[in-house]
mmCIF file of C-alpha atoms and ligand atoms in Angstrom:
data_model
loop_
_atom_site.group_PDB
_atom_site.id
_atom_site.type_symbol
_atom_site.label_atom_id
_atom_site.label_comp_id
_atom_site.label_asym_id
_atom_site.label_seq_id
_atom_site.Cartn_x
_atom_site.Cartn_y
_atom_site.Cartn_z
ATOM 1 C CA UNK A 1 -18.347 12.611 13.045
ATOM 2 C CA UNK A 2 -16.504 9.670 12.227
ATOM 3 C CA UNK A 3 -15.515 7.046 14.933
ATOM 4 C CA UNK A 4 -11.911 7.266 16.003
ATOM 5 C CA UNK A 5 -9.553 3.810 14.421
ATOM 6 C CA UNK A 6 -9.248 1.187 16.221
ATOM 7 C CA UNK A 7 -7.855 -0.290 13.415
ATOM 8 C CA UNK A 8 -6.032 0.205 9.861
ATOM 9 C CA UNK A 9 -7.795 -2.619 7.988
ATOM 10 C CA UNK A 10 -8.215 -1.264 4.779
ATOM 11 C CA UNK A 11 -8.687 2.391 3.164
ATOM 12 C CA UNK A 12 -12.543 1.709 2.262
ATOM 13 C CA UNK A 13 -13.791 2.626 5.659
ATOM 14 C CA UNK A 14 -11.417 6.047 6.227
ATOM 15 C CA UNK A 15 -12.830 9.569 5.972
ATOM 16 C CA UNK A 16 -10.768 11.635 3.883
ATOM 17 C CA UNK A 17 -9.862 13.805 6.658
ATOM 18 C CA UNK A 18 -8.986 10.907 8.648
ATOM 19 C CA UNK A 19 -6.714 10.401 4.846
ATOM 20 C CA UNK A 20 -5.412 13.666 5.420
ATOM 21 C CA UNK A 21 -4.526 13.417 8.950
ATOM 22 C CA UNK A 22 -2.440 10.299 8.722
ATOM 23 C CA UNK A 23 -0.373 12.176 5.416
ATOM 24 C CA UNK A 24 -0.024 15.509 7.155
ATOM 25 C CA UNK A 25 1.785 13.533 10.540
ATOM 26 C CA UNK A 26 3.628 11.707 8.091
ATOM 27 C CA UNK A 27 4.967 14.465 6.127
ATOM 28 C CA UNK A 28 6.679 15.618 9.704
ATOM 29 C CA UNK A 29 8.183 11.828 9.866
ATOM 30 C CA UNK A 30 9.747 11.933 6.578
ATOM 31 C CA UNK A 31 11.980 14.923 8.081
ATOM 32 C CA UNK A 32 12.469 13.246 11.299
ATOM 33 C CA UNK A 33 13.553 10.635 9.509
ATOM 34 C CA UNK A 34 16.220 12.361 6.979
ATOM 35 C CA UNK A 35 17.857 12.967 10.505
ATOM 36 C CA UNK A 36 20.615 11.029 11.654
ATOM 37 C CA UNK A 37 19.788 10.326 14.579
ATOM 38 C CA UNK A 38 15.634 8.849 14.205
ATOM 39 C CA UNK A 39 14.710 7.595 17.170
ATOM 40 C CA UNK A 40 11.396 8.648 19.699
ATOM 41 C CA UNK A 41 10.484 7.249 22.554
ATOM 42 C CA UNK A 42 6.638 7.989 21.356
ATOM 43 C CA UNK A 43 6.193 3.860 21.361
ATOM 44 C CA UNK A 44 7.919 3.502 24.188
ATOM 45 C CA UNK A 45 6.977 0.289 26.127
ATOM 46 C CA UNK A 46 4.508 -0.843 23.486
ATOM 47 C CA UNK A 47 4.746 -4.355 21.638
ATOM 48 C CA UNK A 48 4.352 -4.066 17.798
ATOM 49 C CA UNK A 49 4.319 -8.270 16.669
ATOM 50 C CA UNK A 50 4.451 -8.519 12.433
ATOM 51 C CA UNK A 51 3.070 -11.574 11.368
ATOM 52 C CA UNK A 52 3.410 -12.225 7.179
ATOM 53 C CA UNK A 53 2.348 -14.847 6.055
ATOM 54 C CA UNK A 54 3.419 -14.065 2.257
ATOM 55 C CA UNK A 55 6.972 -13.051 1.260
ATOM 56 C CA UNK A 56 7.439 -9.261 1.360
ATOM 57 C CA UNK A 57 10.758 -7.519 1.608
ATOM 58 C CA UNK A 58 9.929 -3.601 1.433
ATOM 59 C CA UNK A 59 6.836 -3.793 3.287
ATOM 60 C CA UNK A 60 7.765 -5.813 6.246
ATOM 61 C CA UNK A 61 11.073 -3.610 6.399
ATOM 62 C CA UNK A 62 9.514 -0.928 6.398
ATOM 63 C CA UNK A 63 7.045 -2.231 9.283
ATOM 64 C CA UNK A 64 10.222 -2.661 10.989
ATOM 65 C CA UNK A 65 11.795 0.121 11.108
ATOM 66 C CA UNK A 66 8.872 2.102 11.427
ATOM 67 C CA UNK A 67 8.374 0.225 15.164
ATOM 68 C CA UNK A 68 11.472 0.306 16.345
ATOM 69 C CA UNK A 69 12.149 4.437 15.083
ATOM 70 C CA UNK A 70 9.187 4.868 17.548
ATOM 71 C CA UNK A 71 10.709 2.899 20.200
ATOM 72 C CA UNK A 72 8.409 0.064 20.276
ATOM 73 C CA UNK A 73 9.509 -3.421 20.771
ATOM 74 C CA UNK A 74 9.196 -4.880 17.360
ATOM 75 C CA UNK A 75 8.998 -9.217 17.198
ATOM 76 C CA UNK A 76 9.035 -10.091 13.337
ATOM 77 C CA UNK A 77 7.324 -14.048 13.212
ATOM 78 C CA UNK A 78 8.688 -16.220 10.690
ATOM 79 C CA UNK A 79 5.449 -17.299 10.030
ATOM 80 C CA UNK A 80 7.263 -20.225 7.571
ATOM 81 C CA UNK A 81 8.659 -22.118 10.457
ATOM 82 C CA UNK A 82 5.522 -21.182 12.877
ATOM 83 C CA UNK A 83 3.201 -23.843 14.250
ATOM 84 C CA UNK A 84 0.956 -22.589 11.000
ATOM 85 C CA UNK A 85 3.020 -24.946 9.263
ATOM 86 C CA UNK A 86 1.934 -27.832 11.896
ATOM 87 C CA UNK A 87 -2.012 -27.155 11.443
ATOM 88 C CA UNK A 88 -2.861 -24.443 13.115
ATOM 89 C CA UNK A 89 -5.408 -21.843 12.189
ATOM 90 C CA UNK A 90 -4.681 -18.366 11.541
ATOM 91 C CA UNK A 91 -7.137 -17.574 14.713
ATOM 92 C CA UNK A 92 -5.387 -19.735 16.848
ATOM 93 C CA UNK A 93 -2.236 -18.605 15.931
ATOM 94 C CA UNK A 94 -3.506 -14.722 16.712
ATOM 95 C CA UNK A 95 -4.996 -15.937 19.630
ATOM 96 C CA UNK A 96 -1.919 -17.067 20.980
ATOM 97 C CA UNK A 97 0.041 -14.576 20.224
ATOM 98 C CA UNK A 98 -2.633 -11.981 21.644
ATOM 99 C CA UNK A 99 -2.199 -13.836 25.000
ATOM 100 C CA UNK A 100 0.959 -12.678 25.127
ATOM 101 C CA UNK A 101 -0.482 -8.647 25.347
ATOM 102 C CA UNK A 102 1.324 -7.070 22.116
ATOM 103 C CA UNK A 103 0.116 -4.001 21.325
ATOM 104 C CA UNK A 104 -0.035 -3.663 17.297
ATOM 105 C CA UNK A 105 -0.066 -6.461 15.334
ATOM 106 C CA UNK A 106 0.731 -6.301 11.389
ATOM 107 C CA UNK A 107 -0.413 -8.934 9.174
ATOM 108 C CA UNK A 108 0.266 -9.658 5.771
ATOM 109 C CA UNK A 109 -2.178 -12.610 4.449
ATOM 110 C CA UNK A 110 -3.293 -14.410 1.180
ATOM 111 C CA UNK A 111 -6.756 -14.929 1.859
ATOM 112 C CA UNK A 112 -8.777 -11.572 1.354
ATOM 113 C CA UNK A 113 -10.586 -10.576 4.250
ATOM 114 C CA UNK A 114 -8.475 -12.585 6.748
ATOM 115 C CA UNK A 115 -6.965 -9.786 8.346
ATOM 116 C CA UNK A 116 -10.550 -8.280 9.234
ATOM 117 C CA UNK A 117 -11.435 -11.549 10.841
ATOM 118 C CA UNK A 118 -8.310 -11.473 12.367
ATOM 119 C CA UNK A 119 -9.006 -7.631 14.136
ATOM 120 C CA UNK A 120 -12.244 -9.153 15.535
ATOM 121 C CA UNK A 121 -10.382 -11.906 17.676
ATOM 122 C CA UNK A 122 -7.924 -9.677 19.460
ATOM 123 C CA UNK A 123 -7.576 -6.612 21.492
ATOM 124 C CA UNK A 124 -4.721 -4.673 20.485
ATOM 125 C CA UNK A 125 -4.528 -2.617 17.048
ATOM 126 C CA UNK A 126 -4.562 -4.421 13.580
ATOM 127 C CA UNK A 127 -3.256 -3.025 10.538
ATOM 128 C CA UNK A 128 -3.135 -4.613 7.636
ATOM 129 C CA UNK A 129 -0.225 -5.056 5.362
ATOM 130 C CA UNK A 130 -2.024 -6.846 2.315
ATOM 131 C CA UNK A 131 -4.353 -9.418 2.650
ATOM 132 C CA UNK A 132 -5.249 -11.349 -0.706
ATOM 133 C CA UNK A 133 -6.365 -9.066 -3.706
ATOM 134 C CA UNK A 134 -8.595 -6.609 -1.504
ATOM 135 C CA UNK A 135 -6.522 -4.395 0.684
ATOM 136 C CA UNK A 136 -2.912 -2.866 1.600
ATOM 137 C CA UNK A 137 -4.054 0.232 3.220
ATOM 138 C CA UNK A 138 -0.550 2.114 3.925
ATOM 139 C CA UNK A 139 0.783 1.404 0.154
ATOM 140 C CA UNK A 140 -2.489 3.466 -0.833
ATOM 141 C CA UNK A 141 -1.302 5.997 1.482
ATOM 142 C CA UNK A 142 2.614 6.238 1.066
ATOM 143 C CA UNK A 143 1.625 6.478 -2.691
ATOM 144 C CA UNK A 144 -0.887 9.297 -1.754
ATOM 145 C CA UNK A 145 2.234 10.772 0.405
ATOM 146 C CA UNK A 146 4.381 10.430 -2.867
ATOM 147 C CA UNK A 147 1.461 12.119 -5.094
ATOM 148 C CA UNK A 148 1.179 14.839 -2.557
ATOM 149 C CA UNK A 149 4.819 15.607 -2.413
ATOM 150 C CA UNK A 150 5.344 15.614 -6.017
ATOM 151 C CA UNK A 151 2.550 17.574 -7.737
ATOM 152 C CA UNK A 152 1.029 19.909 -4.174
ATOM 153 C CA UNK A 153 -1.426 18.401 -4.027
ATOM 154 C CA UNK A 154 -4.220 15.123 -4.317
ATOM 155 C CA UNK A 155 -6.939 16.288 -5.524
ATOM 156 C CA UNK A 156 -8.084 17.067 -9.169
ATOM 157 C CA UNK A 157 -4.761 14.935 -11.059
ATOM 158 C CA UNK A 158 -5.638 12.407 -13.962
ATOM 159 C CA UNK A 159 -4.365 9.109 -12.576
ATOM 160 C CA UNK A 160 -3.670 6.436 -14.755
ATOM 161 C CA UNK A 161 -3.175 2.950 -13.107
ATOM 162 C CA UNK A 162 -1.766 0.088 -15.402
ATOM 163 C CA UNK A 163 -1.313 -3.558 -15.946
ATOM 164 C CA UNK A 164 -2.438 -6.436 -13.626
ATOM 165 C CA UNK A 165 -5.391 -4.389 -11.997
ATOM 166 C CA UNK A 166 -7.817 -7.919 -11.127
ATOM 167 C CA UNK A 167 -5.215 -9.231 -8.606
ATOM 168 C CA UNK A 168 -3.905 -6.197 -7.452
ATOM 169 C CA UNK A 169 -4.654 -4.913 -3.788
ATOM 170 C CA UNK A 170 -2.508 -2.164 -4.149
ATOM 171 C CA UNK A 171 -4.779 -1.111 -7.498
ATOM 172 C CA UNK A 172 -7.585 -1.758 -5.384
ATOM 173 C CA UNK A 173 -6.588 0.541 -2.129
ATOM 174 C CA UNK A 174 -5.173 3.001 -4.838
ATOM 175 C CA UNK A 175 -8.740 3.345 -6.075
ATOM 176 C CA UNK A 176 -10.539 3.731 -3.038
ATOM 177 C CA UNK A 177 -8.461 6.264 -1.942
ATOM 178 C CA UNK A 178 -7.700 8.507 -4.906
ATOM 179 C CA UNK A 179 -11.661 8.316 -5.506
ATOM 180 C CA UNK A 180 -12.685 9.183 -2.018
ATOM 181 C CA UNK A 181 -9.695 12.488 -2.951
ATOM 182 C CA UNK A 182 -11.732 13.788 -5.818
ATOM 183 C CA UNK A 183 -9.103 12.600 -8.516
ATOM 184 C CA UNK A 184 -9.995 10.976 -11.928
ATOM 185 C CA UNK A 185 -8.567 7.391 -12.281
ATOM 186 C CA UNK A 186 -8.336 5.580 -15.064
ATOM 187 C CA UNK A 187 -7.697 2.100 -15.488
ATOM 188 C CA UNK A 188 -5.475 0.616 -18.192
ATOM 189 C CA UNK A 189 -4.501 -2.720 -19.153
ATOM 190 C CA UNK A 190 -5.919 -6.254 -20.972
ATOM 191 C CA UNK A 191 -9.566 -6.864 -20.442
ATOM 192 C CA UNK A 192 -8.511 -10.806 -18.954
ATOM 193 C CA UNK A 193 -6.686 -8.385 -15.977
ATOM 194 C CA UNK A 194 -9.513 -6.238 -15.290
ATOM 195 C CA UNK A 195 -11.531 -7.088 -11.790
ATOM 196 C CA UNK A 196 -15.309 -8.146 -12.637
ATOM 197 C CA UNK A 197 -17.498 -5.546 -12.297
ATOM 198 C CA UNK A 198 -14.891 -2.838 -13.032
ATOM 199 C CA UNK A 199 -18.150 -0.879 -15.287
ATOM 200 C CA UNK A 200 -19.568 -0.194 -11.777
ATOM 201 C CA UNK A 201 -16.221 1.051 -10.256
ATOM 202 C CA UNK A 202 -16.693 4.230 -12.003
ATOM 203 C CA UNK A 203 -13.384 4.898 -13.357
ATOM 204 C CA UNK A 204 -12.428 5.273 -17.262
ATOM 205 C CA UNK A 205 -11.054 1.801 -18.194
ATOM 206 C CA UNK A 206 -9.080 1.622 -21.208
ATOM 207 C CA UNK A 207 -7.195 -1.382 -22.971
ATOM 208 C CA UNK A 208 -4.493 1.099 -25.165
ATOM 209 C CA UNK A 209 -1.842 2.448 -23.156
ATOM 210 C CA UNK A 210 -1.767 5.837 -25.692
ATOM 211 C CA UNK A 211 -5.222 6.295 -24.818
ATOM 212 C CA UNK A 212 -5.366 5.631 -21.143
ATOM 213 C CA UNK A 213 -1.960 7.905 -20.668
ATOM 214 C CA UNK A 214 -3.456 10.865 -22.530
ATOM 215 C CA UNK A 215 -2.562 13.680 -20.293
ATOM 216 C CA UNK A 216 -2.155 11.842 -17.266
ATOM 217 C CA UNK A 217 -0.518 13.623 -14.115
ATOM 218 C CA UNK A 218 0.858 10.442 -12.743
ATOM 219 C CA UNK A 219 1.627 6.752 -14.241
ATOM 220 C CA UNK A 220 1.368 4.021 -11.877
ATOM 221 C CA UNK A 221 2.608 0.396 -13.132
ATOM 222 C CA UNK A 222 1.860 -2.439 -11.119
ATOM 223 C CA UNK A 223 3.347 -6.230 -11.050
ATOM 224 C CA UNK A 224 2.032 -9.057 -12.809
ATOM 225 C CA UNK A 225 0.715 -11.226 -9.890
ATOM 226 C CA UNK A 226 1.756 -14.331 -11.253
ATOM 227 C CA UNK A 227 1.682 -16.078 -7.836
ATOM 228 C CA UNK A 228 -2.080 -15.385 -8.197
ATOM 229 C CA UNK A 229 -3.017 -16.485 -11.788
ATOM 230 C CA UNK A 230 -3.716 -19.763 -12.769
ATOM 231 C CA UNK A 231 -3.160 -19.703 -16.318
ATOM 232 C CA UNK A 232 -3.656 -17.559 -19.861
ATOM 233 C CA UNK A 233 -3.825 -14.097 -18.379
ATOM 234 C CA UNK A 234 -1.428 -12.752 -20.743
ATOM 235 C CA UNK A 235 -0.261 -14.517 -24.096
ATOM 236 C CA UNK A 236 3.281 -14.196 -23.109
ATOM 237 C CA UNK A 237 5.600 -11.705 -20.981
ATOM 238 C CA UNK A 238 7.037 -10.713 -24.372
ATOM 239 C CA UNK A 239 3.868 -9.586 -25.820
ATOM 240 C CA UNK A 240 2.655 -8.158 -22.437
ATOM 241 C CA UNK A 241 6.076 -5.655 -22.483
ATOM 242 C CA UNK A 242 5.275 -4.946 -26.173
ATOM 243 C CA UNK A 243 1.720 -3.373 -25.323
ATOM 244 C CA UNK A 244 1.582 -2.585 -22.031
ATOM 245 C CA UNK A 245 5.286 -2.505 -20.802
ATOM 246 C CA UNK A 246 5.976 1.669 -19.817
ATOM 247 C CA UNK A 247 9.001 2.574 -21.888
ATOM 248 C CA UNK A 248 9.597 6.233 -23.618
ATOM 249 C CA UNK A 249 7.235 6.232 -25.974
ATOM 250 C CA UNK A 250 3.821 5.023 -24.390
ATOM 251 C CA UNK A 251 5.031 7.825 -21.592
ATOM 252 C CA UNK A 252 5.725 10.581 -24.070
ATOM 253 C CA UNK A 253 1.490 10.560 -23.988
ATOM 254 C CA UNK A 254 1.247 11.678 -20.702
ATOM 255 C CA UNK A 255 2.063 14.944 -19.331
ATOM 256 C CA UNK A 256 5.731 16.158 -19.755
ATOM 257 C CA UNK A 257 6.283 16.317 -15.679
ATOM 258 C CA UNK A 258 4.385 13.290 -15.664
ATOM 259 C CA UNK A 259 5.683 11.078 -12.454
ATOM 260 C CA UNK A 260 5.869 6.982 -12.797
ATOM 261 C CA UNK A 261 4.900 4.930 -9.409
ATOM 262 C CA UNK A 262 5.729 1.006 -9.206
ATOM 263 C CA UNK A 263 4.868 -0.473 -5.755
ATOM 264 C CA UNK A 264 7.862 -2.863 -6.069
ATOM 265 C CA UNK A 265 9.065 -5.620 -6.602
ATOM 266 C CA UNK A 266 8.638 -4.544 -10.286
ATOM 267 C CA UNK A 267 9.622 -7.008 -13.083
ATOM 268 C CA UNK A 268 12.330 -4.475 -15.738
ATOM 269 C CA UNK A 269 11.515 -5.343 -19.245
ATOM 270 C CA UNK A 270 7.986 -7.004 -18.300
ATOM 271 C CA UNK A 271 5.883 -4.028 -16.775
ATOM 272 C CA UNK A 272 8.536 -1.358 -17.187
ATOM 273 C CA UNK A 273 11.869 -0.363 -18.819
ATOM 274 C CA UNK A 274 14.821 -0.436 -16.774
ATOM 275 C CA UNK A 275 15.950 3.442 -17.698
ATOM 276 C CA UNK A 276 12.529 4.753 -16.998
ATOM 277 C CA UNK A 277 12.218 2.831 -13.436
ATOM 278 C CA UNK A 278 15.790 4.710 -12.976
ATOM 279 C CA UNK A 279 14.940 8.116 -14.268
ATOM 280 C CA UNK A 280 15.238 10.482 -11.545
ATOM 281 C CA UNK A 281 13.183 13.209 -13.591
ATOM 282 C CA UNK A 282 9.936 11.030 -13.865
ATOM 283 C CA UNK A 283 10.585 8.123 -11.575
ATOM 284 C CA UNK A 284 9.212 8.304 -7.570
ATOM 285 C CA UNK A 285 9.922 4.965 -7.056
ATOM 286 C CA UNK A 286 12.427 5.466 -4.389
ATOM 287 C CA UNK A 287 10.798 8.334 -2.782
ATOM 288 C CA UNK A 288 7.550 5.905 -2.592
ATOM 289 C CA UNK A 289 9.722 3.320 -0.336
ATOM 290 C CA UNK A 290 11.238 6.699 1.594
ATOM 291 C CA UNK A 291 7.466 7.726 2.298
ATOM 292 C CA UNK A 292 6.447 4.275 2.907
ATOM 293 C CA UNK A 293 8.169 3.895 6.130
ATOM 294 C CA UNK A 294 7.233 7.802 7.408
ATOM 295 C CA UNK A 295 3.383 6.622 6.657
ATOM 296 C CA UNK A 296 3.853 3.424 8.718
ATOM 297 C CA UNK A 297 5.055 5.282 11.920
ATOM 298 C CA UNK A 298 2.161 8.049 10.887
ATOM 299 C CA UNK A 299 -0.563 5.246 11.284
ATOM 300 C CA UNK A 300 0.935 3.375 14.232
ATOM 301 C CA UNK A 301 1.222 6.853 16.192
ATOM 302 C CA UNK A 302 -2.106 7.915 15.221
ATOM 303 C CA UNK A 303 -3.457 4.269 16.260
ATOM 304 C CA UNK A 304 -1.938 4.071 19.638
ATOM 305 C CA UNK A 305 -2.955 7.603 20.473
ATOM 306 C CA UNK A 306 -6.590 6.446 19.768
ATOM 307 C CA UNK A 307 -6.078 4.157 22.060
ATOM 308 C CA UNK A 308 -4.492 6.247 24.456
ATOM 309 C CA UNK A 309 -7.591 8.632 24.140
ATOM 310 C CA UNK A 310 -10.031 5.335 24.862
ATOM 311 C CA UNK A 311 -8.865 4.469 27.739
ATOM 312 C CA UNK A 312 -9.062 7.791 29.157
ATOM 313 C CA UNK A 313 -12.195 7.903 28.860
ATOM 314 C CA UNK A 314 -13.536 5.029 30.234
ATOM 315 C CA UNK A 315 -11.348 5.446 33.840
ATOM 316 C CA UNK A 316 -13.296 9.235 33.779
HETATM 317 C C1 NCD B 401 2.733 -5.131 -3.309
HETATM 318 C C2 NCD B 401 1.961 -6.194 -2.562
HETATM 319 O O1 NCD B 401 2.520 -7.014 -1.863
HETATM 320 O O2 NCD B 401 0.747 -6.156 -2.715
HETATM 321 N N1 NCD B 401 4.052 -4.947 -2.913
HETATM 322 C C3 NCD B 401 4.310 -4.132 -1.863
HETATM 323 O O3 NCD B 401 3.709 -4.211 -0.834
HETATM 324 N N2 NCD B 401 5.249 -3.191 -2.062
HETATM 325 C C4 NCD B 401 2.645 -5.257 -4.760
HETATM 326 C C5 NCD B 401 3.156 -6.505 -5.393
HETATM 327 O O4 NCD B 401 3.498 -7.480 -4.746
HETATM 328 O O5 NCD B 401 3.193 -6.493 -6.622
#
């Protein structure tokens, strides 16, 4: 038996049916949320503080609204104009904010592996909304969500994920997860953006986008992390669109109900073509944003009703 989460730090440590759990409650928020009216009381009283300390836009949004659908009181930190800026250390700045009794706290951070250290300072739940290139946990599972909802099922689908895979947390939490599913992943893209050791990963890694699409059930682009490249990744954006840029033809060698995923923000004409991003026939990239904030309020519930369970147990 697997120990109940404390936490959502990454997708590395889950269970699948811990994976499954966290989808199947989410599935029942994506119709509560098509509702007008979307509001619970289920967080009722609780304290949910975000803390990013990168830019994000659909992610800390979606954070957002997730909290404050569940009736939590959400506190967003613009970590920018925080004391960070004045010296402080990321501990001391969660330590201080943990003295003021919050409940969930969601951090977003550059360094990999600072959110974990993070988790081991305070007392309330931490998930993690992206820290460096290792983790982002609930984009992993809102893309499962999408997968899911789009082809019946996650298990058994040829997965092709493409482009900037070496700074990519999103590639990385992809991988976990669809691995620890039972699908076949492949990994496409330019050998100077594939992570070192990606021959012990054991996924098919290809460096032609024909090749690596062959057949595949689903097409997932990612970003070029510029912010996190120093220099002569790619020999220029250009060239990058012409060989690994998803337009009409490189996707004609995938399946014909083939479905593209980009985790946002995507770059048109650098990763992907504009019509294809737009395509309602092959493109989830809406519904991925639509399941992104259902899987957020899945993983908060299911966290704070771990807790919940805890507690009871220690006053019996
Ligand atoms: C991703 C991230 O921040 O890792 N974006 C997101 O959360 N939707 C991917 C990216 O920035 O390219």
């Amino acid at each position: 038996m697997h120990a109940a989460l404390n936490h959502l730090l990454g997708i590395e440590p889950l269970h699948p049916s811990q994976i499954t759990a966290i989808l199947d409650l989410a599935d029942s928020y994506v119709d509560f949320n098509r509702n007008p009216l979307k509001h619970t009381d289920r967080l009722a009283g609780l304290t949910q503080i975000n803390m990013f300390f990168e830019n994000s836009t659909r992610t800390q949004a979606s954070f957002e609204l997730a909290g404050k659908r569940l009736g939590a009181d959400v506190m967003n930190m613009a970590m920018q104009a925080s004391s960070v800026k004045k010296g402080e250390t990321l501990i001391d700045t969660a330590l201080t904010l943990n003295a003021m009794r919050p409940d969930i706290l969601v951090v977003r951070h550059p360094h990999s592996g600072a959110v974990d250290l993070l988790a081991q300072k305070v007392n309330c739940a931490v998930l993690n909304a992206g820290d460096g290139r290792h983790e982002h946990p609930t984009q992993a599972l809102l893309d499962a969500l999408t997968i899911r909802r789009a082809k019946g099922r996650l298990h058994r689908l040829n997965i092709a994920i493409c482009g900037d895979i070496a700074h990519s947390r999103v590639a990385r939490s992809n991988l976990i997860l669809l691995g620890k599913m039972e699908n076949r992943v492949r990994l496409v893209g330019p050998a100077t953006l594939m992570p070192t050791g990606v021959a012990d990963l054991g996924v098919e890694v290809y460096h032609d986008m024909a090749e690596g699409l062959k057949d595949a059930d689903v097409v997932m682009m990612l970003r070029l992390q510029k912010e996190r490249m120093d220099g002569g990744f790619i020999p220029s954006e250009r060239e990058y669109y012409h060989r690994y840029g998803l337009d009409g033809e490189k996707l004609a060698h995938a399946k014909s109900d083939a479905i593209v995923m980009h985790p946002g923000p995507m770059n048109r004409g650098i990763e992907i073509d504009g019509d294809i991003a737009d395509d309602i026939n092959r493109s989830v990239i809406q519904e991925q944003v639509e399941m992104g904030v259902a899987v957020r309020m899945a993983a908060m519930d299911l966290l704070m009703q771990n807790r919940t369970a805890q507690t009871q147990d220690t006053l019996v």
